[in-house]
GROMACS .gro file of C-alpha atoms in nm:
model
  418
    1MET     CA    1   5.381   7.565   7.697
    2ASN     CA    2   5.689   7.749   7.637
    3LEU     CA    3   5.856   7.900   7.914
    4ILE     CA    4   6.178   8.103   7.998
    5PHE     CA    5   6.256   8.059   8.389
    6LYS     CA    6   6.482   8.357   8.426
    7ASN     CA    7   6.782   8.418   8.705
    8ALA     CA    8   6.708   8.045   8.857
    9VAL     CA    9   6.976   7.947   9.062
   10ILE     CA   10   7.084   7.587   8.993
   11ILE     CA   11   7.157   7.371   9.294
   12ASP     CA   12   7.289   7.005   9.195
   13LYS     CA   13   7.603   6.934   9.371
   14ASP     CA   14   7.653   6.663   9.068
   15SER     CA   15   7.573   6.943   8.799
   16GLN     CA   16   7.897   7.223   8.660
   17LEU     CA   17   7.600   7.458   8.718
   18ASN     CA   18   7.563   7.416   9.082
   19ASN     CA   19   7.536   7.759   9.246
   20GLN     CA   20   7.545   7.940   8.908
   21THR     CA   21   7.225   8.211   8.815
   22VAL     CA   22   7.083   8.096   8.447
   23ASP     CA   23   6.825   8.131   8.226
   24ILE     CA   24   6.629   7.823   8.130
   25GLN     CA   25   6.450   7.804   7.786
   26VAL     CA   26   6.215   7.431   7.799
   27GLU     CA   27   6.036   7.368   7.446
   28ASN     CA   28   5.761   7.129   7.451
   29GLY     CA   29   5.875   7.021   7.777
   30ILE     CA   30   6.236   6.984   7.681
   31ILE     CA   31   6.496   7.219   7.823
   32LYS     CA   32   6.608   7.397   7.487
   33LYS     CA   33   6.892   7.614   7.626
   34ILE     CA   34   7.058   7.726   7.941
   35GLY     CA   35   7.243   8.033   7.943
   36LYS     CA   36   7.310   8.369   8.059
   37ASN     CA   37   7.015   8.646   7.938
   38ILE     CA   38   6.825   8.441   7.723
   39ALA     CA   39   6.629   8.676   7.511
   40THR     CA   40   6.236   8.651   7.529
   41ALA     CA   41   6.114   8.538   7.190
   42ASP     CA   42   5.765   8.509   7.035
   43GLY     CA   43   5.498   8.202   7.221
   44TYR     CA   44   5.741   8.206   7.509
   45GLU     CA   45   5.584   8.324   7.891
   46THR     CA   46   5.853   8.435   8.122
   47ILE     CA   47   5.853   8.308   8.482
   48GLU     CA   48   6.062   8.559   8.710
   49LEU     CA   49   6.061   8.480   9.048
   50GLU     CA   50   6.190   8.625   9.360
   51ASN     CA   51   6.483   8.438   9.441
   52LEU     CA   52   6.445   8.155   9.218
   53HIS     CA   53   6.643   7.819   9.314
   54ILE     CA   54   6.612   7.512   9.091
   55SER     CA   55   6.699   7.190   9.123
   56LYS     CA   56   6.618   6.825   8.999
   57GLY     CA   57   6.250   6.731   9.126
   58TRP     CA   58   6.173   6.607   9.484
   59PHE     CA   59   6.074   6.261   9.546
   60ASP     CA   60   5.886   6.148   9.849
   61SER     CA   61   5.927   5.777   9.878
   62SER     CA   62   5.622   5.773  10.137
   63VAL     CA   63   5.259   5.934  10.063
   64ASN     CA   64   4.955   5.855  10.166
   65LEU     CA   65   4.617   5.968   9.999
   66GLY     CA   66   4.321   5.833  10.046
   67GLU     CA   67   4.095   5.778   9.729
   68PRO     CA   68   4.035   5.494   9.655
   69GLY     CA   69   3.780   5.454   9.944
   70TYR     CA   70   3.899   5.742  10.190
   71GLU     CA   71   3.801   6.070   9.968
   72ASP     CA   72   3.692   6.216  10.286
   73ARG     CA   73   4.053   6.229  10.361
   74GLU     CA   74   4.207   6.307  10.059
   75THR     CA   75   4.139   6.288   9.658
   76LEU     CA   76   4.388   6.196   9.432
   77ALA     CA   77   4.347   6.531   9.264
   78ASN     CA   78   4.407   6.728   9.550
   79GLY     CA   79   4.657   6.521   9.701
   80LEU     CA   80   4.868   6.550   9.385
   81ASN     CA   81   4.798   6.954   9.342
   82VAL     CA   82   4.932   6.960   9.707
   83ALA     CA   83   5.231   6.764   9.603
   84ALA     CA   84   5.313   6.992   9.319
   85LEU     CA   85   5.265   7.300   9.525
   86SER     CA   86   5.488   7.176   9.778
   87GLY     CA   87   5.735   7.115   9.538
   88PHE     CA   88   5.742   6.763   9.452
   89THR     CA   89   5.726   6.626   9.096
   90ASP     CA   90   5.690   6.259   9.233
   91ILE     CA   91   5.521   6.073   9.500
   92ALA     CA   92   5.528   5.703   9.611
   93LEU     CA   93   5.200   5.624   9.724
   94GLN     CA   94   5.133   5.381   9.976
   95PRO     CA   95   4.835   5.060   9.904
   96THR     CA   96   4.652   5.278  10.185
   97GLY     CA   97   4.316   5.276   9.963
   98ASN     CA   98   3.993   5.091  10.009
   99PRO     CA   99   4.069   4.821   9.831
  100ILE     CA  100   4.436   4.802   9.910
  101ALA     CA  101   4.661   4.817   9.619
  102GLU     CA  102   4.736   4.489   9.620
  103LYS     CA  103   4.653   4.370   9.238
  104GLN     CA  104   4.732   4.464   8.875
  105ALA     CA  105   4.400   4.624   8.815
  106ASP     CA  106   4.477   4.835   9.159
  107ILE     CA  107   4.749   4.974   9.030
  108SER     CA  108   4.632   5.044   8.713
  109PHE     CA  109   4.351   5.270   8.807
  110LEU     CA  110   4.628   5.468   9.030
  111MET     CA  111   4.810   5.504   8.691
  112THR     CA  112   4.540   5.619   8.474
  113LYS     CA  113   4.323   5.808   8.740
  114SER     CA  114   4.649   6.039   8.752
  115MET     CA  115   4.805   6.018   8.448
  116HIS     CA  116   4.705   6.396   8.340
  117ALA     CA  117   4.862   6.546   8.688
  118ALA     CA  118   5.188   6.741   8.705
  119THR     CA  119   5.295   6.544   8.998
  120LYS     CA  120   5.366   6.183   8.913
  121ILE     CA  121   5.240   5.886   9.090
  122HIS     CA  122   5.462   5.572   9.134
  123PRO     CA  123   5.243   5.291   9.326
  124ILE     CA  124   5.368   5.098   9.625
  125GLY     CA  125   5.192   4.755   9.605
  126ALA     CA  126   5.107   4.588   9.876
  127LEU     CA  127   5.352   4.271  10.023
  128THR     CA  128   5.053   4.097  10.154
  129LYS     CA  129   4.714   4.002  10.057
  130ASN     CA  130   4.519   4.278  10.285
  131SER     CA  131   4.800   4.361  10.425
  132GLU     CA  132   4.726   4.127  10.641
  133GLY     CA  133   5.122   3.941  10.678
  134ARG     CA  134   4.955   3.616  10.544
  135ASP     CA  135   5.030   3.555  10.194
  136ILE     CA  136   5.220   3.739   9.944
  137THR     CA  137   5.040   3.903   9.662
  138GLU     CA  138   5.094   3.893   9.278
  139MET     CA  139   5.397   4.120   9.325
  140PHE     CA  140   5.505   4.086   8.943
  141ASP     CA  141   5.190   4.200   8.766
  142MET     CA  142   5.133   4.486   8.995
  143LYS     CA  143   5.541   4.549   8.892
  144ASN     CA  144   5.420   4.535   8.527
  145ALA     CA  145   5.136   4.768   8.590
  146GLY     CA  146   5.375   5.013   8.722
  147ALA     CA  147   5.400   4.901   9.141
  148VAL     CA  148   5.762   5.042   9.197
  149ALA     CA  149   5.809   4.834   9.557
  150PHE     CA  150   5.593   4.631   9.744
  151GLY     CA  151   5.548   4.703  10.133
  152ASP     CA  152   5.229   4.696  10.390
  153TYR     CA  153   5.221   5.052  10.519
  154ASN     CA  154   5.368   5.097  10.870
  155LYS     CA  155   5.289   4.684  10.906
  156SER     CA  156   5.554   4.450  11.034
  157ILE     CA  157   5.550   4.122  10.876
  158SER     CA  158   5.588   3.944  11.194
  159ASP     CA  159   5.632   3.620  10.978
  160ALA     CA  160   5.971   3.570  10.901
  161ALA     CA  161   5.908   3.324  10.647
  162ILE     CA  162   5.646   3.529  10.449
  163LEU     CA  163   5.950   3.802  10.446
  164LYS     CA  164   6.195   3.587  10.301
  165ILE     CA  165   5.965   3.469  10.031
  166ALA     CA  166   5.917   3.788   9.925
  167LEU     CA  167   6.286   3.874   9.911
  168GLN     CA  168   6.370   3.577   9.724
  169TYR     CA  169   6.052   3.625   9.499
  170VAL     CA  170   6.144   3.990   9.359
  171GLN     CA  171   6.470   3.891   9.302
  172ASP     CA  172   6.337   3.730   8.962
  173PHE     CA  173   6.209   4.095   8.799
  174ASP     CA  174   6.470   4.298   9.066
  175GLY     CA  175   6.142   4.441   9.277
  176LEU     CA  176   6.210   4.713   9.603
  177VAL     CA  177   6.094   4.553   9.918
  178ILE     CA  178   6.006   4.751  10.225
  179ALA     CA  179   6.037   4.621  10.571
  180TYR     CA  180   5.874   4.830  10.803
  181SER     CA  181   6.021   4.756  11.157
  182GLN     CA  182   5.830   4.729  11.455
  183ASP     CA  183   5.802   4.406  11.648
  184ASP     CA  184   5.463   4.403  11.787
  185LYS     CA  185   5.483   4.191  12.043
  186ILE     CA  186   5.728   4.416  12.207
  187LYS     CA  187   5.518   4.716  12.101
  188GLY     CA  188   5.227   4.543  12.286
  189LYS     CA  189   4.988   4.807  12.372
  190GLY     CA  190   5.230   5.149  12.376
  191ILE     CA  191   5.123   5.430  12.201
  192VAL     CA  192   5.428   5.619  12.224
  193HIS     CA  193   5.795   5.612  12.280
  194GLU     CA  194   5.853   5.456  12.656
  195GLY     CA  195   6.085   5.674  12.839
  196VAL     CA  196   6.053   5.940  13.106
  197VAL     CA  197   5.785   6.147  12.929
  198SER     CA  198   5.584   5.855  12.876
  199THR     CA  199   5.585   5.784  13.254
  200GLN     CA  200   5.497   6.163  13.332
  201LEU     CA  201   5.210   6.120  13.147
  202GLY     CA  202   5.109   5.741  13.237
  203LEU     CA  203   5.129   5.644  12.830
  204LYS     CA  204   5.216   5.303  12.744
  205GLY     CA  205   5.573   5.307  12.572
  206ILE     CA  206   5.729   5.185  12.290
  207PRO     CA  207   6.050   5.073  12.355
  208THR     CA  208   6.333   5.145  12.087
  209LEU     CA  209   6.389   4.800  12.092
  210ALA     CA  210   6.076   4.690  11.903
  211GLU     CA  211   6.224   4.896  11.596
  212GLU     CA  212   6.538   4.772  11.666
  213LEU     CA  213   6.511   4.387  11.692
  214GLN     CA  214   6.300   4.361  11.401
  215ILE     CA  215   6.541   4.526  11.228
  216VAL     CA  216   6.829   4.265  11.298
  217ARG     CA  217   6.603   3.994  11.185
  218ASN     CA  218   6.518   4.170  10.871
  219LEU     CA  219   6.892   4.238  10.830
  220TYR     CA  220   6.947   3.883  10.910
  221LEU     CA  221   6.710   3.778  10.642
  222LEU     CA  222   6.859   4.005  10.349
  223GLU     CA  223   7.189   3.847  10.404
  224TYR     CA  224   7.041   3.529  10.352
  225THR     CA  225   6.827   3.598  10.055
  226GLY     CA  226   7.001   3.880   9.877
  227GLY     CA  227   6.787   4.119   9.715
  228LYS     CA  228   6.704   4.469   9.806
  229MET     CA  229   6.525   4.608  10.101
  230HIS     CA  230   6.422   4.931  10.179
  231ILE     CA  231   6.364   5.042  10.585
  232PRO     CA  232   6.130   5.314  10.598
  233THR     CA  233   6.112   5.612  10.880
  234VAL     CA  234   6.336   5.463  11.102
  235SER     CA  235   6.361   5.605  11.433
  236THR     CA  236   6.675   5.536  11.690
  237ALA     CA  237   7.016   5.583  11.709
  238LYS     CA  238   7.072   5.207  11.694
  239SER     CA  239   6.881   5.156  11.356
  240VAL     CA  240   7.107   5.377  11.186
  241LYS     CA  241   7.386   5.218  11.358
  242LEU     CA  242   7.254   4.890  11.242
  243ILE     CA  243   7.168   4.982  10.890
  244LYS     CA  244   7.525   5.135  10.885
  245ASP     CA  245   7.692   4.823  10.949
  246ALA     CA  246   7.497   4.646  10.718
  247LYS     CA  247   7.580   4.859  10.419
  248ALA     CA  248   7.904   4.808  10.546
  249LYS     CA  249   7.869   4.407  10.523
  250GLY     CA  250   7.764   4.482  10.135
  251LEU     CA  251   7.372   4.425  10.205
  252ASN     CA  252   7.200   4.631   9.962
  253VAL     CA  253   6.966   4.792  10.167
  254THR     CA  254   6.867   5.154  10.218
  255CYS     CA  255   6.633   5.363  10.448
  256SER     CA  256   6.465   5.649  10.504
  257VAL     CA  257   6.350   5.907  10.801
  258ALA     CA  258   6.016   6.086  10.826
  259ILE     CA  259   6.093   6.481  10.891
  260HIS     CA  260   5.890   6.465  11.163
  261HIS     CA  261   6.163   6.236  11.413
  262LEU     CA  262   6.397   6.508  11.265
  263LEU     CA  263   6.250   6.770  11.402
  264LEU     CA  264   5.987   6.674  11.726
  265THR     CA  265   6.034   6.505  11.983
  266ASP     CA  266   5.839   6.350  12.257
  267ASN     CA  267   5.835   6.617  12.482
  268THR     CA  268   5.555   6.767  12.237
  269LEU     CA  269   5.292   6.522  12.393
  270THR     CA  270   5.262   6.731  12.709
  271ASP     CA  271   4.903   6.812  12.589
  272PHE     CA  272   4.819   6.540  12.430
  273ASP     CA  273   4.785   6.686  12.118
  274THR     CA  274   4.703   6.369  11.861
  275ARG     CA  275   4.892   6.573  11.585
  276TYR     CA  276   5.199   6.439  11.728
  277LYS     CA  277   5.068   6.088  11.749
  278VAL     CA  278   5.274   5.906  11.465
  279ALA     CA  279   5.451   5.561  11.394
  280PRO     CA  280   5.664   5.507  11.494
  281PRO     CA  281   5.618   5.730  11.787
  282LEU     CA  282   5.851   6.063  11.864
  283ARG     CA  283   6.209   5.984  12.070
  284PRO     CA  284   6.374   6.209  12.263
  285ASP     CA  285   6.637   6.453  12.174
  286THR     CA  286   6.930   6.185  12.202
  287GLU     CA  287   6.757   5.976  11.915
  288ARG     CA  288   6.678   6.292  11.697
  289LYS     CA  289   7.016   6.400  11.679
  290ALA     CA  290   7.132   6.064  11.580
  291LEU     CA  291   6.861   6.061  11.291
  292ILE     CA  292   7.042   6.371  11.174
  293LYS     CA  293   7.384   6.317  11.175
  294GLY     CA  294   7.253   5.963  10.984
  295VAL     CA  295   7.144   6.172  10.723
  296LEU     CA  296   7.437   6.405  10.738
  297ASP     CA  297   7.697   6.124  10.731
  298GLY     CA  298   7.473   5.936  10.430
  299THR     CA  299   7.311   5.651  10.622
  300ILE     CA  300   7.014   5.750  10.608
  301ASP     CA  301   6.941   5.760  10.221
  302CYS     CA  302   6.660   5.963  10.208
  303ILE     CA  303   6.395   6.169  10.351
  304THR     CA  304   6.012   6.152  10.372
  305SER     CA  305   5.745   6.368  10.496
  306ASP     CA  306   5.544   6.013  10.557
  307HIS     CA  307   5.260   6.260  10.439
  308ASN     CA  308   4.929   6.093  10.571
  309PRO     CA  309   4.642   6.220  10.625
  310ILE     CA  310   4.354   6.163  10.887
  311ASP     CA  311   4.013   6.283  10.881
  312ILE     CA  312   3.887   6.469  11.229
  313GLU     CA  313   3.673   6.177  11.328
  314ASN     CA  314   3.989   5.948  11.345
  315LYS     CA  315   4.232   6.200  11.476
  316LYS     CA  316   4.000   6.436  11.757
  317LEU     CA  317   4.006   6.162  12.022
  318GLU     CA  318   4.104   6.035  12.341
  319PHE     CA  319   4.521   6.012  12.278
  320ASP     CA  320   4.546   5.621  12.273
  321LEU     CA  321   4.263   5.622  12.069
  322ALA     CA  322   4.364   5.848  11.770
  323LYS     CA  323   4.474   5.718  11.466
  324ASP     CA  324   4.852   5.761  11.417
  325GLY     CA  325   4.955   6.014  11.120
  326THR     CA  326   5.087   6.405  10.993
  327ILE     CA  327   5.041   6.520  10.694
  328GLY     CA  328   5.363   6.680  10.632
  329LEU     CA  329   5.386   6.764  10.197
  330GLU     CA  330   5.314   7.139  10.260
  331SER     CA  331   5.508   7.150  10.513
  332ALA     CA  332   5.804   6.955  10.410
  333PHE     CA  333   6.121   7.198  10.249
  334GLY     CA  334   6.044   7.461  10.535
  335ALA     CA  335   6.068   7.235  10.788
  336LEU     CA  336   6.412   7.129  10.659
  337GLN     CA  337   6.504   7.460  10.629
  338THR     CA  338   6.558   7.529  10.997
  339LEU     CA  339   6.753   7.213  11.026
  340LEU     CA  340   6.974   7.099  10.762
  341PRO     CA  341   7.185   7.261  10.455
  342LEU     CA  342   7.003   7.320  10.169
  343ASP     CA  343   7.220   7.108   9.927
  344VAL     CA  344   7.185   6.820  10.176
  345ILE     CA  345   6.815   6.876  10.189
  346VAL     CA  346   6.787   6.879   9.781
  347GLU     CA  347   7.028   6.569   9.815
  348ARG     CA  348   6.794   6.361  10.009
  349LEU     CA  349   6.474   6.465   9.848
  350ASN     CA  350   6.606   6.379   9.518
  351ALA     CA  351   6.802   6.020   9.626
  352ALA     CA  352   6.499   5.782   9.702
  353LYS     CA  353   6.451   5.792   9.275
  354ALA     CA  354   6.742   5.595   9.214
  355ILE     CA  355   6.671   5.333   9.511
  356PHE     CA  356   6.285   5.292   9.338
  357GLY     CA  357   6.373   5.279   9.026
  358ILE     CA  358   6.275   5.624   8.879
  359GLU     CA  359   6.370   5.848   8.638
  360ASN     CA  360   6.578   6.174   8.740
  361PRO     CA  361   6.654   6.349   8.402
  362GLU     CA  362   6.939   6.644   8.469
  363ILE     CA  363   6.904   7.016   8.395
  364ALA     CA  364   7.050   6.997   8.106
  365GLU     CA  365   7.030   7.125   7.712
  366GLY     CA  366   6.811   6.832   7.578
  367ALA     CA  367   6.684   6.685   7.873
  368THR     CA  368   6.342   6.627   7.968
  369ALA     CA  369   6.236   6.960   8.192
  370SER     CA  370   6.141   6.831   8.548
  371PHE     CA  371   6.255   7.038   8.824
  372THR     CA  372   6.130   7.213   9.138
  373LEU     CA  373   6.141   7.539   9.188
  374PHE     CA  374   6.180   7.708   9.539
  375ASN     CA  375   6.311   8.007   9.749
  376PRO     CA  376   6.530   7.905  10.032
  377GLU     CA  377   6.505   8.273  10.190
  378GLY     CA  378   6.237   8.375  10.428
  379ASN     CA  379   6.087   8.286  10.770
  380TRP     CA  380   5.764   8.257  10.860
  381THR     CA  381   5.484   8.084  11.098
  382PHE     CA  382   5.295   7.721  10.961
  383GLU     CA  383   4.938   7.822  10.970
  384LYS     CA  384   4.620   7.621  10.918
  385THR     CA  385   4.571   7.861  10.596
  386ASP     CA  386   4.896   7.711  10.474
  387ILE     CA  387   4.742   7.371  10.412
  388LYS     CA  388   4.584   7.265  10.081
  389SER     CA  389   4.557   6.925  10.211
  390LYS     CA  390   4.166   6.808  10.278
  391SER     CA  391   4.296   6.682  10.612
  392LYS     CA  392   4.468   6.926  10.865
  393ASN     CA  393   4.643   6.712  11.048
  394SER     CA  394   4.937   6.849  11.052
  395ALA     CA  395   5.232   6.828  11.388
  396PHE     CA  396   5.379   7.160  11.237
  397LEU     CA  397   5.097   7.389  11.256
  398GLY     CA  398   5.248   7.700  11.491
  399GLN     CA  399   5.604   7.626  11.390
  400GLN     CA  400   5.817   7.872  11.236
  401LEU     CA  401   5.964   7.745  10.915
  402LYS     CA  402   6.271   7.896  10.665
  403GLY     CA  403   6.179   7.930  10.287
  404LYS     CA  404   5.901   7.831  10.056
  405ALA     CA  405   5.809   7.575   9.756
  406TYR     CA  406   5.724   7.756   9.468
  407GLY     CA  407   5.588   7.463   9.290
  408ILE     CA  408   5.714   7.254   8.999
  409TYR     CA  409   5.745   7.204   8.611
  410ASN     CA  410   5.689   6.822   8.556
  411GLN     CA  411   5.516   6.639   8.303
  412GLY     CA  412   5.530   6.951   8.077
  413LYS     CA  413   5.286   7.157   8.275
  414LEU     CA  414   5.391   7.427   8.543
  415ILE     CA  415   5.213   7.462   8.826
  416LEU     CA  416   5.308   7.725   9.076
  417ASN     CA  417   5.188   7.892   9.433
  418ASN     CA  418   4.953   8.206   9.407
   0.00000   0.00000   0.00000
């Protein structure tokens, strides 16, 4: 597929082309020419889109789909198409299928099944067998099959010795450990943030201490063992400070924040709508503002949708029985645009590639063509009809968003919204 993208504004703070309007000529998946007024040639298709902006491809560091095992929630094929239409050239896939991705064969299945998609899967292998926190998995074999990191999705390792061993073991092959941080004893039977709203609603609360205490422990382990640790979806002000201090000490730690934690608070829970039941729980506005500050000052390295499709049978229940999770790919860019500067959004949606060791081609002549196409202008309301995912459990339904992703060019394929 040979293409010429016309009048595209490049958004890339590290490039001399940043904020310049250019044409981009792509031939057989390689950027052949970048310049002004590139003439249309035989065998080329011209792509002209309103207010077209292009950046290096976005990467989501935490995506759940469903297949294998939970295809009623989402399939690999449809989930990857949703990611492409949402502007993501790459996703890190959590090991939450059935069976859980914990062996070389599991990773190979995911890589093979998705090899022809435009959006590329980067599997996360389970850190412990069956994600039960007791025995570490065959991480080296999974790394050889294509796994980019190891963690148990939304499950904290209560046994400090297990996490210590994992951090030591992966250093032999430069592996990355994902340490979801929540003290389950402190959490207890809590289901929402512990505070004024939980008291008013009569719901059992989860104090910020549950997250912060576990982060302190995990950072101490990292300081002792060395290695690399990624702490996903931080949700409190003190968590951000703890990680900032750890970075200042020289620890190799990174972290992410979920989009819903940047935009929503526990005040949304007043109607007991289970779309807002997520893990970690939504916090008060003081915590939300601290997370935004952490993004802006660079303490929080990357932003994730933490996309987690849940079937209606497990979401349309009493609040305490419903599963945690919201989908977030389709609303990701438009939601962030209501809150953060465009250059920060693009940077934080790309930064996790370096953390996870993923190729990140430049937008330059001779480079592999891999980029996101989007329009940062235009306000709109996110409706159910905008959801392409099989599951519809979005916390952003009815929200006013700004700007839309057109799609991506990646793996030699162009995927655009109709």
